[in-house]
Tab-separated table of C-alpha atoms and ligand atoms in Angstrom:
chain	number	residue	atom	x	y	z
A	102	MET	CA	5.865	-38.969	-5.819
A	103	TYR	CA	5.839	-35.194	-5.770
A	104	GLU	CA	8.631	-33.396	-3.947
A	105	VAL	CA	7.944	-30.296	-1.877
A	106	TYR	CA	9.668	-26.907	-2.078
A	107	GLY	CA	8.698	-23.554	-0.612
A	108	VAL	CA	9.490	-20.109	0.696
A	109	ILE	CA	9.711	-19.253	4.391
A	110	GLY	CA	9.320	-15.679	5.590
A	111	ASP	CA	7.036	-13.242	7.337
A	112	PRO	CA	5.150	-11.861	5.497
A	113	VAL	CA	4.935	-14.233	2.505
A	114	SER	CA	1.360	-13.742	1.347
A	115	HIS	CA	2.420	-11.630	-1.678
A	116	SER	CA	5.430	-13.748	-2.613
A	117	LEU	CA	5.819	-14.261	-6.350
A	118	SER	CA	8.161	-17.227	-5.879
A	119	PRO	CA	5.403	-19.902	-5.923
A	120	ILE	CA	4.191	-18.716	-9.342
A	121	MET	CA	7.702	-18.609	-10.751
A	122	HIS	CA	8.883	-21.979	-9.438
A	123	ASN	CA	5.679	-23.972	-9.953
A	124	LEU	CA	5.648	-22.844	-13.556
A	125	ALA	CA	9.286	-23.863	-13.995
A	126	PHE	CA	8.678	-27.292	-12.408
A	127	LYS	CA	5.734	-27.915	-14.728
A	128	GLU	CA	7.551	-26.758	-17.827
A	129	LYS	CA	10.604	-28.886	-17.053
A	130	ASN	CA	8.504	-31.939	-16.109
A	131	VAL	CA	9.814	-31.971	-12.548
A	132	LYS	CA	7.365	-33.642	-10.178
A	133	ALA	CA	7.377	-31.004	-7.478
A	134	VAL	CA	5.207	-28.376	-5.835
A	135	TYR	CA	6.259	-25.079	-4.275
A	136	GLY	CA	4.329	-23.418	-1.445
A	137	ALA	CA	4.562	-20.341	0.778
A	138	PHE	CA	5.025	-20.851	4.517
A	139	LYS	CA	4.611	-18.002	6.954
A	140	VAL	CA	7.232	-18.511	9.669
A	141	ARG	CA	7.471	-16.090	12.587
A	142	PRO	CA	10.990	-15.265	13.861
A	143	SER	CA	10.311	-17.147	17.110
A	144	ASP	CA	9.419	-20.290	15.102
A	145	LEU	CA	12.468	-20.357	12.831
A	146	ALA	CA	14.305	-23.209	14.602
A	147	LYS	CA	11.127	-25.313	14.546
A	148	ALA	CA	10.589	-24.522	10.870
A	149	VAL	CA	14.095	-25.799	10.030
A	150	GLU	CA	13.345	-28.993	11.951
A	151	GLY	CA	10.171	-29.207	9.879
A	152	ILE	CA	12.184	-28.985	6.662
A	153	ARG	CA	14.239	-31.962	7.856
A	154	ALA	CA	11.308	-33.981	9.207
A	155	LEU	CA	9.134	-33.479	6.125
A	156	ASN	CA	12.064	-33.894	3.745
A	157	ILE	CA	11.318	-30.609	1.991
A	158	LYS	CA	13.812	-30.563	-0.881
A	159	GLY	CA	14.494	-26.890	-1.299
A	160	VAL	CA	13.582	-23.647	0.409
A	161	SER	CA	13.733	-19.950	-0.450
A	162	VAL	CA	14.406	-17.806	2.601
A	163	THR	CA	13.082	-14.276	2.803
A	164	ILE	CA	12.531	-11.423	5.252
A	165	PRO	CA	13.322	-11.535	8.157
A	166	HIS	CA	15.202	-14.865	8.283
A	167	LYS	CA	18.096	-14.553	5.817
A	168	GLU	CA	20.750	-13.919	8.446
A	169	LYS	CA	19.409	-15.821	11.460
A	170	ILE	CA	18.869	-19.040	9.468
A	171	ILE	CA	22.629	-19.542	9.062
A	172	GLU	CA	23.036	-20.944	12.578
A	173	TYR	CA	20.468	-23.696	11.963
A	174	LEU	CA	21.927	-25.099	8.734
A	175	ASP	CA	24.532	-27.881	8.350
A	176	GLU	CA	26.650	-26.273	5.642
A	177	ILE	CA	26.963	-22.774	4.209
A	178	ASP	CA	28.323	-22.116	0.755
A	179	GLU	CA	31.437	-19.913	0.737
A	180	ILE	CA	29.798	-16.897	-0.928
A	181	ALA	CA	26.738	-16.984	1.346
A	182	GLN	CA	29.174	-17.044	4.269
A	183	GLU	CA	31.010	-14.034	2.876
A	184	ILE	CA	27.765	-12.116	2.337
A	185	GLY	CA	26.413	-13.184	5.716
A	186	ALA	CA	22.953	-14.103	4.407
A	187	VAL	CA	21.229	-17.179	2.971
A	188	ASN	CA	18.243	-17.007	0.604
A	189	THR	CA	18.326	-20.607	-0.655
A	190	ILE	CA	18.457	-23.999	1.080
A	191	LEU	CA	19.162	-27.294	-0.619
A	192	ASN	CA	18.239	-30.461	1.259
A	193	LYS	CA	20.637	-33.130	0.059
A	194	GLU	CA	19.822	-36.395	1.779
A	195	GLY	CA	19.131	-34.673	5.059
A	196	ILE	CA	22.070	-32.245	4.917
A	197	LEU	CA	20.776	-28.679	4.721
A	198	LYS	CA	23.097	-26.393	2.784
A	199	GLY	CA	22.605	-22.628	2.509
A	200	PHE	CA	23.381	-20.518	-0.562
A	201	ASN	CA	22.915	-16.907	-1.595
A	202	THR	CA	21.583	-16.178	-5.079
A	203	ASP	CA	20.376	-12.605	-4.424
A	204	TRP	CA	23.732	-11.141	-5.434
A	205	ILE	CA	23.571	-12.954	-8.796
A	206	GLY	CA	20.062	-11.516	-9.216
A	207	VAL	CA	21.484	-8.012	-8.800
A	208	LEU	CA	24.424	-8.593	-11.174
A	209	LYS	CA	22.214	-10.154	-13.853
A	210	ALA	CA	19.682	-7.336	-13.605
A	211	PHE	CA	22.427	-4.821	-14.436
A	212	GLU	CA	23.856	-7.058	-17.143
A	213	GLU	CA	20.477	-7.580	-18.837
A	214	ASN	CA	19.934	-3.814	-18.903
A	215	GLY	CA	23.325	-3.231	-20.484
A	216	VAL	CA	24.665	-1.351	-17.464
A	217	LYS	CA	28.334	-1.887	-16.700
A	218	LEU	CA	29.359	-1.639	-13.057
A	219	LYS	CA	33.069	-1.538	-13.712
A	220	ASP	CA	34.710	1.641	-12.401
A	221	LYS	CA	31.335	3.186	-11.504
A	222	LYS	CA	30.584	5.294	-8.451
A	223	VAL	CA	27.530	3.741	-6.817
A	224	VAL	CA	25.288	4.983	-4.011
A	225	VAL	CA	23.342	2.372	-2.037
A	226	ILE	CA	20.505	3.522	0.208
A	227	GLY	CA	19.793	1.079	3.024
A	228	ALA	CA	21.912	-1.275	5.079
A	229	GLY	CA	19.494	-4.114	5.816
A	230	GLY	CA	19.804	-7.782	4.894
A	231	ALA	CA	19.301	-7.224	1.166
A	232	SER	CA	21.960	-4.497	0.989
A	233	LYS	CA	24.654	-7.049	1.763
A	234	ALA	CA	23.908	-8.990	-1.417
A	235	VAL	CA	23.633	-5.735	-3.386
A	236	ILE	CA	27.042	-4.560	-2.165
A	237	TYR	CA	28.640	-7.952	-2.788
A	238	ALA	CA	27.348	-7.838	-6.379
A	239	LEU	CA	28.714	-4.321	-6.864
A	240	ILE	CA	32.147	-5.422	-5.648
A	241	LYS	CA	32.096	-8.478	-7.933
A	242	GLY	CA	30.974	-6.263	-10.810
A	243	GLY	CA	34.031	-4.037	-10.326
A	244	ALA	CA	32.388	-0.819	-9.030
A	245	LYS	CA	35.095	1.701	-8.157
A	246	LYS	CA	33.433	3.514	-5.273
A	247	ILE	CA	30.520	2.277	-3.166
A	248	TYR	CA	28.785	4.567	-0.666
A	249	VAL	CA	26.121	3.239	1.687
A	250	TYR	CA	23.675	5.600	3.406
A	251	ASN	CA	21.424	4.319	6.159
A	252	ARG	CA	18.977	5.856	8.617
A	253	THR	CA	20.684	3.916	11.417
A	254	PHE	CA	24.287	4.901	10.803
A	255	GLU	CA	25.794	2.051	12.882
A	256	LYS	CA	24.395	-0.497	10.421
A	257	ALA	CA	26.053	1.303	7.512
A	258	LYS	CA	29.287	1.302	9.531
A	259	LEU	CA	29.076	-2.483	9.924
A	260	LEU	CA	28.844	-2.833	6.143
A	261	GLU	CA	31.758	-0.435	5.737
A	262	LYS	CA	33.885	-2.709	7.903
A	263	LYS	CA	32.664	-5.938	6.325
A	264	PHE	CA	33.025	-4.931	2.668
A	265	LYS	CA	35.636	-2.123	2.837
A	266	ILE	CA	33.240	0.422	1.369
A	267	THR	CA	32.271	3.901	2.648
A	268	ALA	CA	29.439	4.487	5.135
A	269	LYS	CA	27.716	7.869	5.055
A	270	PRO	CA	25.290	9.414	7.540
A	271	TRP	CA	21.660	9.744	6.440
A	272	GLU	CA	21.817	13.551	6.768
A	273	GLU	CA	24.448	13.684	3.995
A	274	LEU	CA	22.203	11.936	1.481
A	275	LYS	CA	21.141	15.327	0.113
A	276	LYS	CA	24.718	15.804	-1.157
A	277	ALA	CA	24.978	12.346	-2.754
A	278	ASP	CA	26.017	11.990	-6.377
A	279	GLY	CA	27.544	9.377	-8.679
A	280	ASP	CA	26.781	7.157	-11.664
A	281	ILE	CA	24.293	4.653	-10.225
A	282	ILE	CA	21.851	4.862	-7.298
A	283	ILE	CA	20.275	1.772	-5.711
A	284	GLN	CA	17.241	2.021	-3.453
A	285	ALA	CA	17.594	-0.930	-1.049
A	286	THR	CA	15.446	0.173	1.896
A	287	SER	CA	11.893	-1.079	2.413
A	288	VAL	CA	10.520	2.449	1.861
A	289	GLY	CA	8.046	2.432	-1.023
A	290	LEU	CA	7.003	-1.172	-0.495
A	291	LYS	CA	3.228	-1.196	-1.011
A	292	SER	CA	3.164	2.589	-0.624
A	293	TRP	CA	3.882	5.722	-2.657
A	294	GLU	CA	6.989	6.921	-0.826
A	295	THR	CA	10.655	7.405	-1.637
A	296	PRO	CA	13.580	7.827	0.756
A	297	VAL	CA	15.175	10.392	-1.600
A	298	GLY	CA	13.708	13.237	-3.612
A	299	GLU	CA	13.969	14.194	-7.258
A	300	GLU	CA	16.851	16.625	-6.768
A	301	ILE	CA	19.117	13.808	-5.588
A	302	ILE	CA	17.815	11.195	-8.020
A	303	SER	CA	18.374	13.564	-10.966
A	304	ARG	CA	22.155	13.382	-10.441
A	305	PHE	CA	22.333	9.683	-11.461
A	306	LYS	CA	22.225	8.113	-14.908
A	307	VAL	CA	20.991	4.722	-13.672
A	308	ALA	CA	18.583	3.950	-10.826
A	309	MET	CA	17.613	0.571	-9.445
A	310	ASP	CA	14.940	-0.122	-6.846
A	311	ILE	CA	14.981	-3.547	-5.208
A	312	VAL	CA	11.392	-3.054	-4.029
A	313	TYR	CA	9.023	-4.494	-6.659
A	314	LEU	CA	5.547	-3.790	-5.302
A	315	PRO	CA	4.539	-1.496	-6.901
A	316	LEU	CA	6.554	-2.472	-9.949
A	317	LYS	CA	7.335	1.139	-10.729
A	318	THR	CA	7.927	2.683	-7.339
A	319	LYS	CA	7.797	6.417	-6.688
A	320	PHE	CA	11.620	6.350	-6.650
A	321	LEU	CA	11.720	4.801	-10.146
A	322	SER	CA	8.971	7.085	-11.479
A	323	LEU	CA	11.106	10.095	-10.581
A	324	ALA	CA	14.303	8.466	-11.834
A	325	GLU	CA	13.000	7.610	-15.309
A	326	ARG	CA	12.950	11.320	-16.137
A	327	TYR	CA	16.736	11.365	-15.871
A	328	GLY	CA	18.034	8.009	-17.056
A	329	LYS	CA	17.696	4.254	-17.129
A	330	ILE	CA	15.640	2.469	-14.478
A	331	ILE	CA	15.837	-1.140	-13.277
A	332	ASP	CA	12.919	-2.544	-11.296
A	333	GLY	CA	13.211	-5.001	-8.403
A	334	LEU	CA	11.449	-7.855	-10.196
A	335	GLN	CA	14.526	-8.413	-12.315
A	336	MET	CA	16.581	-9.198	-9.217
A	337	LEU	CA	13.803	-11.519	-8.029
A	338	LEU	CA	13.662	-13.287	-11.383
A	339	TYR	CA	17.373	-13.942	-11.692
A	340	GLN	CA	17.856	-14.981	-8.071
A	341	GLY	CA	15.001	-17.450	-8.697
A	342	VAL	CA	16.661	-18.760	-11.849
A	343	GLU	CA	19.795	-19.551	-9.841
A	344	GLN	CA	17.727	-21.226	-7.111
A	345	PHE	CA	16.095	-23.484	-9.656
A	346	LYS	CA	19.500	-24.502	-10.983
A	347	ILE	CA	20.747	-25.323	-7.479
A	348	TRP	CA	17.674	-27.445	-6.727
A	349	THR	CA	17.282	-29.312	-10.015
A	350	GLY	CA	20.528	-28.893	-11.959
A	351	MET	CA	18.348	-27.687	-14.861
A	352	GLU	CA	18.077	-24.418	-16.726
A	353	PRO	CA	14.607	-22.976	-15.986
A	354	PRO	CA	12.264	-21.402	-18.585
A	355	LEU	CA	13.350	-17.809	-18.045
A	356	GLU	CA	10.948	-16.032	-20.406
A	357	LEU	CA	7.889	-17.878	-19.093
A	358	MET	CA	8.853	-17.138	-15.501
A	359	LYS	CA	9.419	-13.496	-16.349
A	360	LYS	CA	6.058	-13.110	-18.067
A	361	ALA	CA	4.228	-14.804	-15.185
A	362	ILE	CA	5.747	-12.717	-12.396
A	363	TYR	CA	5.297	-9.417	-14.258
A	364	GLU	CA	1.630	-10.255	-14.866
A	365	GLU	CA	1.092	-11.198	-11.244
A	366	ALA	CA	2.948	-8.121	-9.966
A	367	LYS	CA	0.673	-5.918	-12.078
A	368	ASN	CA	-2.401	-7.628	-10.591
A	369	LEU	CA	-1.088	-7.241	-7.061
A	370	GLU	CA	-0.213	-3.627	-7.736
A	371	LYS	CA	-3.833	-2.844	-8.611
A	372	GLU	CA	-4.958	-4.535	-5.412
A	373	ILE	CA	-2.416	-2.771	-3.218
A	374	LEU	CA	-2.625	0.751	-4.595
A	375	LYS	CA	-6.402	0.970	-5.016
B	695	NAP	P1	15.581	-5.104	6.289
B	695	NAP	O1	16.753	-5.938	6.660
B	695	NAP	O2	14.403	-5.045	7.190
B	695	NAP	O3	16.147	-3.594	6.095
B	695	NAP	C1	15.279	-2.529	5.857
B	695	NAP	C2	16.086	-1.312	5.439
B	695	NAP	O4	15.171	-0.241	5.165
B	695	NAP	C3	17.040	-0.784	6.515
B	695	NAP	O5	18.162	-0.210	5.907
B	695	NAP	C4	16.165	0.295	7.191
B	695	NAP	O6	16.900	1.294	7.875
B	695	NAP	C5	15.485	0.894	5.989
B	695	NAP	N1	14.279	1.609	6.325
B	695	NAP	C6	13.092	1.085	6.730
B	695	NAP	N2	12.189	2.075	6.938
B	695	NAP	C7	12.834	3.238	6.665
B	695	NAP	C8	12.433	4.614	6.678
B	695	NAP	N3	11.191	4.976	7.015
B	695	NAP	N4	13.344	5.538	6.306
B	695	NAP	C9	14.584	5.186	5.938
B	695	NAP	N5	15.031	3.917	5.913
B	695	NAP	C10	14.157	2.951	6.271
B	695	NAP	O7	15.011	-5.501	4.857
B	695	NAP	P2	15.801	-6.120	3.612
B	695	NAP	O8	15.822	-7.585	3.701
B	695	NAP	O9	17.101	-5.407	3.477
B	695	NAP	O10	14.827	-5.734	2.407
B	695	NAP	C11	14.637	-4.388	1.994
B	695	NAP	C12	13.630	-4.328	0.864
B	695	NAP	O11	14.129	-5.013	-0.275
B	695	NAP	C13	12.296	-5.008	1.178
B	695	NAP	O12	11.270	-4.137	0.832
B	695	NAP	C14	12.254	-6.248	0.314
B	695	NAP	O13	10.969	-6.512	-0.147
B	695	NAP	C15	13.167	-5.887	-0.834
B	695	NAP	N6	13.881	-7.066	-1.377
B	695	NAP	C16	13.759	-7.314	-2.705
B	695	NAP	C17	14.428	-8.392	-3.261
B	695	NAP	C18	14.294	-8.657	-4.733
B	695	NAP	O14	14.559	-9.786	-5.169
B	695	NAP	N7	13.941	-7.679	-5.515
B	695	NAP	C19	15.218	-9.220	-2.462
B	695	NAP	C20	15.332	-8.924	-1.112
B	695	NAP	C21	14.642	-7.827	-0.575
B	695	NAP	P3	17.302	1.095	9.434
B	695	NAP	O15	18.516	0.221	9.431
B	695	NAP	O16	17.561	2.455	9.916
B	695	NAP	O17	16.125	0.456	10.103
């Protein structure tokens, strides 16, 4: 019998998770299929009941449900609790447990690019759901100073309180500087926009964008003139690797998954930007 896995979110039509996980299941001879389920915010409670009723074995959780889903699950892993967001559910004999693997995705992406976070001054733009995992990773990686800038200042303030970092008003972004800059807003997703201009970007030696469609965002295109760039697909890949381990206890085929999602992202990019 085949087991069922999937991603819930809204939108999910461009999710690369089905490609990545179905490939890994096949390669590791796991009898399972992974689908994409569009779930509107108002249907989230019903969707969780559906996971239980249909005995769906594992679920990836994406925008906009990562925070809200916590109240519907039976158990939350300690780190996911600390971050305040869940991107992975494991269904273990009817008990739904939430985990967060996004932060590992961020850490691994830096590691794989040979960028050390220890003692670095890091600027994070954006204070949405994904920023929490980004900031948690930076703290775990030993960053010395973390500044978060957000259009809605109150949300940056909440992160300041939660993680003991420094919130900065959006208007001060033009004065930002440091070692590493991370673009964690949704600006530039399926569009050619950046929340910060070249003058600011040029002050950093490393730039990461967590948006991955297009693969090389406008932000990254400007940043590559001044230093190393890290695209958002790397975070997606490594958070997916950790999900697969949680669900199956197996090491997934990393290189195959990587190749498949980069190919698909390039195809989608052509479709989106034409
Ligand atoms: P979210 O909770 O909706 O937060 C969106 C963030 O973008 C907020 O900080 C918001 O500011 C900011 N923003 C939106 N429009 C803006 C604008 N015009 N100008 C300035 N700031 C703007 O979303 P999220 O879950 O944090 O996700 C953010 C992005 O990361 C998404 O595009 C998502 O695709 C990507 N992501 C990638 C990965 C990966 O694996 N690579 C994982 C998770 C998410 P306000 O607070 O002022 O509204």
